[in-house]
Amino acid sequence: MIHSTVIPEPPSALVPVLGEEAFFPVRRIFCVGRNFAEHAREMGMTVERGRPVFFMKPREALQPGGGPIPYPPGTSELHHEVELVAALGAGGAALEEEAALGLVFGYAVGLDLTRRDLQAELKAKGLPWELAKSFEHSAPISPIRRWQGPPPRGEIRLRVNGELRQRAFLSEMIFDVGQVLVWLSRYFELMPGDLVFLGTPAGVGPLRPGDRFEAAVEEVGTLEGAIAPARSGSTLSAA
Ligand code: MN
């Protein structure tokens, strides 16, 4: 239906699909926290096995490709978290595991970029994480690879300026892809276009202006990019 709007409508958020002309249109971005035991420990948290920790990023956080990504304001401790991302091609609620896995269109590799200094402050006060997690460009993502069958279980890794920072196997996830989707579907009606960032392994650390990163998930893909160099006159303290 043709309609007019009083201000411009928000643009679509589109992610390329590997080897295809058509794009994957993104609806919502769900994220799982503390899904690898070693990472939970390095964050000083106990491993929570009852229910996954969930949070969200807005669509404006989506950054197809590796940038260069502007260093965000309001932090001097931007951290990398390399993650497997599930892209849903269908929806549903209150699902069993087999049906939940049947929603998956494909997988990508992404970064859950985090203002770690702010996150630590918010966690200490018991406050929500949006300032730490939900800023623009905080969710860079590779092209999505169509996928059928069991979810990927191979290696996930991240290099920064050539140095290996994060490396683990997806089989180490506390809640696997099916379990995460089952839990999400108990609280949300999952919809086609939803993305789910599935949690990061240990080894998170700082990204500074000018750093180059290379993220990879075995059999899924790679995401290469960079943090934009500091502008002259910037007040950023990136020491
Ligand atoms: Mn994360």
PDB file of N, CA, C and O and ligand atoms in Angstrom, residues 32 81 83 112 133, ligand 1:
ATOM      1  N   VAL A  32      23.336 -13.538  23.306  1.00  0.00           N
ATOM      2  CA  VAL A  32      23.482 -14.385  24.487  1.00  0.00           C
ATOM      3  C   VAL A  32      24.769 -13.992  25.193  1.00  0.00           C
ATOM      4  O   VAL A  32      25.808 -13.833  24.548  1.00  0.00           O
ATOM      5  N   GLU A  81      34.359  -9.213  20.973  1.00  0.00           N
ATOM      6  CA  GLU A  81      33.801 -10.524  21.328  1.00  0.00           C
ATOM      7  C   GLU A  81      33.410 -11.203  20.021  1.00  0.00           C
ATOM      8  O   GLU A  81      32.435 -10.813  19.391  1.00  0.00           O
ATOM      9  N   GLU A  83      31.750 -14.000  17.751  1.00  0.00           N
ATOM     10  CA  GLU A  83      30.605 -14.872  18.018  1.00  0.00           C
ATOM     11  C   GLU A  83      30.053 -15.504  16.741  1.00  0.00           C
ATOM     12  O   GLU A  83      30.089 -14.900  15.663  1.00  0.00           O
ATOM     13  N   ASP A 112      30.450  -8.875  18.810  1.00  0.00           N
ATOM     14  CA  ASP A 112      29.605  -8.157  19.761  1.00  0.00           C
ATOM     15  C   ASP A 112      30.524  -7.130  20.423  1.00  0.00           C
ATOM     16  O   ASP A 112      31.137  -7.406  21.444  1.00  0.00           O
ATOM     17  N   LYS A 133      26.381  -2.043  25.201  1.00  0.00           N
ATOM     18  CA  LYS A 133      26.227  -3.051  24.147  1.00  0.00           C
ATOM     19  C   LYS A 133      25.516  -2.581  22.882  1.00  0.00           C
ATOM     20  O   LYS A 133      25.646  -3.216  21.849  1.00  0.00           O
TER      21      LYS A 133
HETATM   22 MN    MN B   1      28.777 -11.214  23.563  1.00  0.00          MN
END
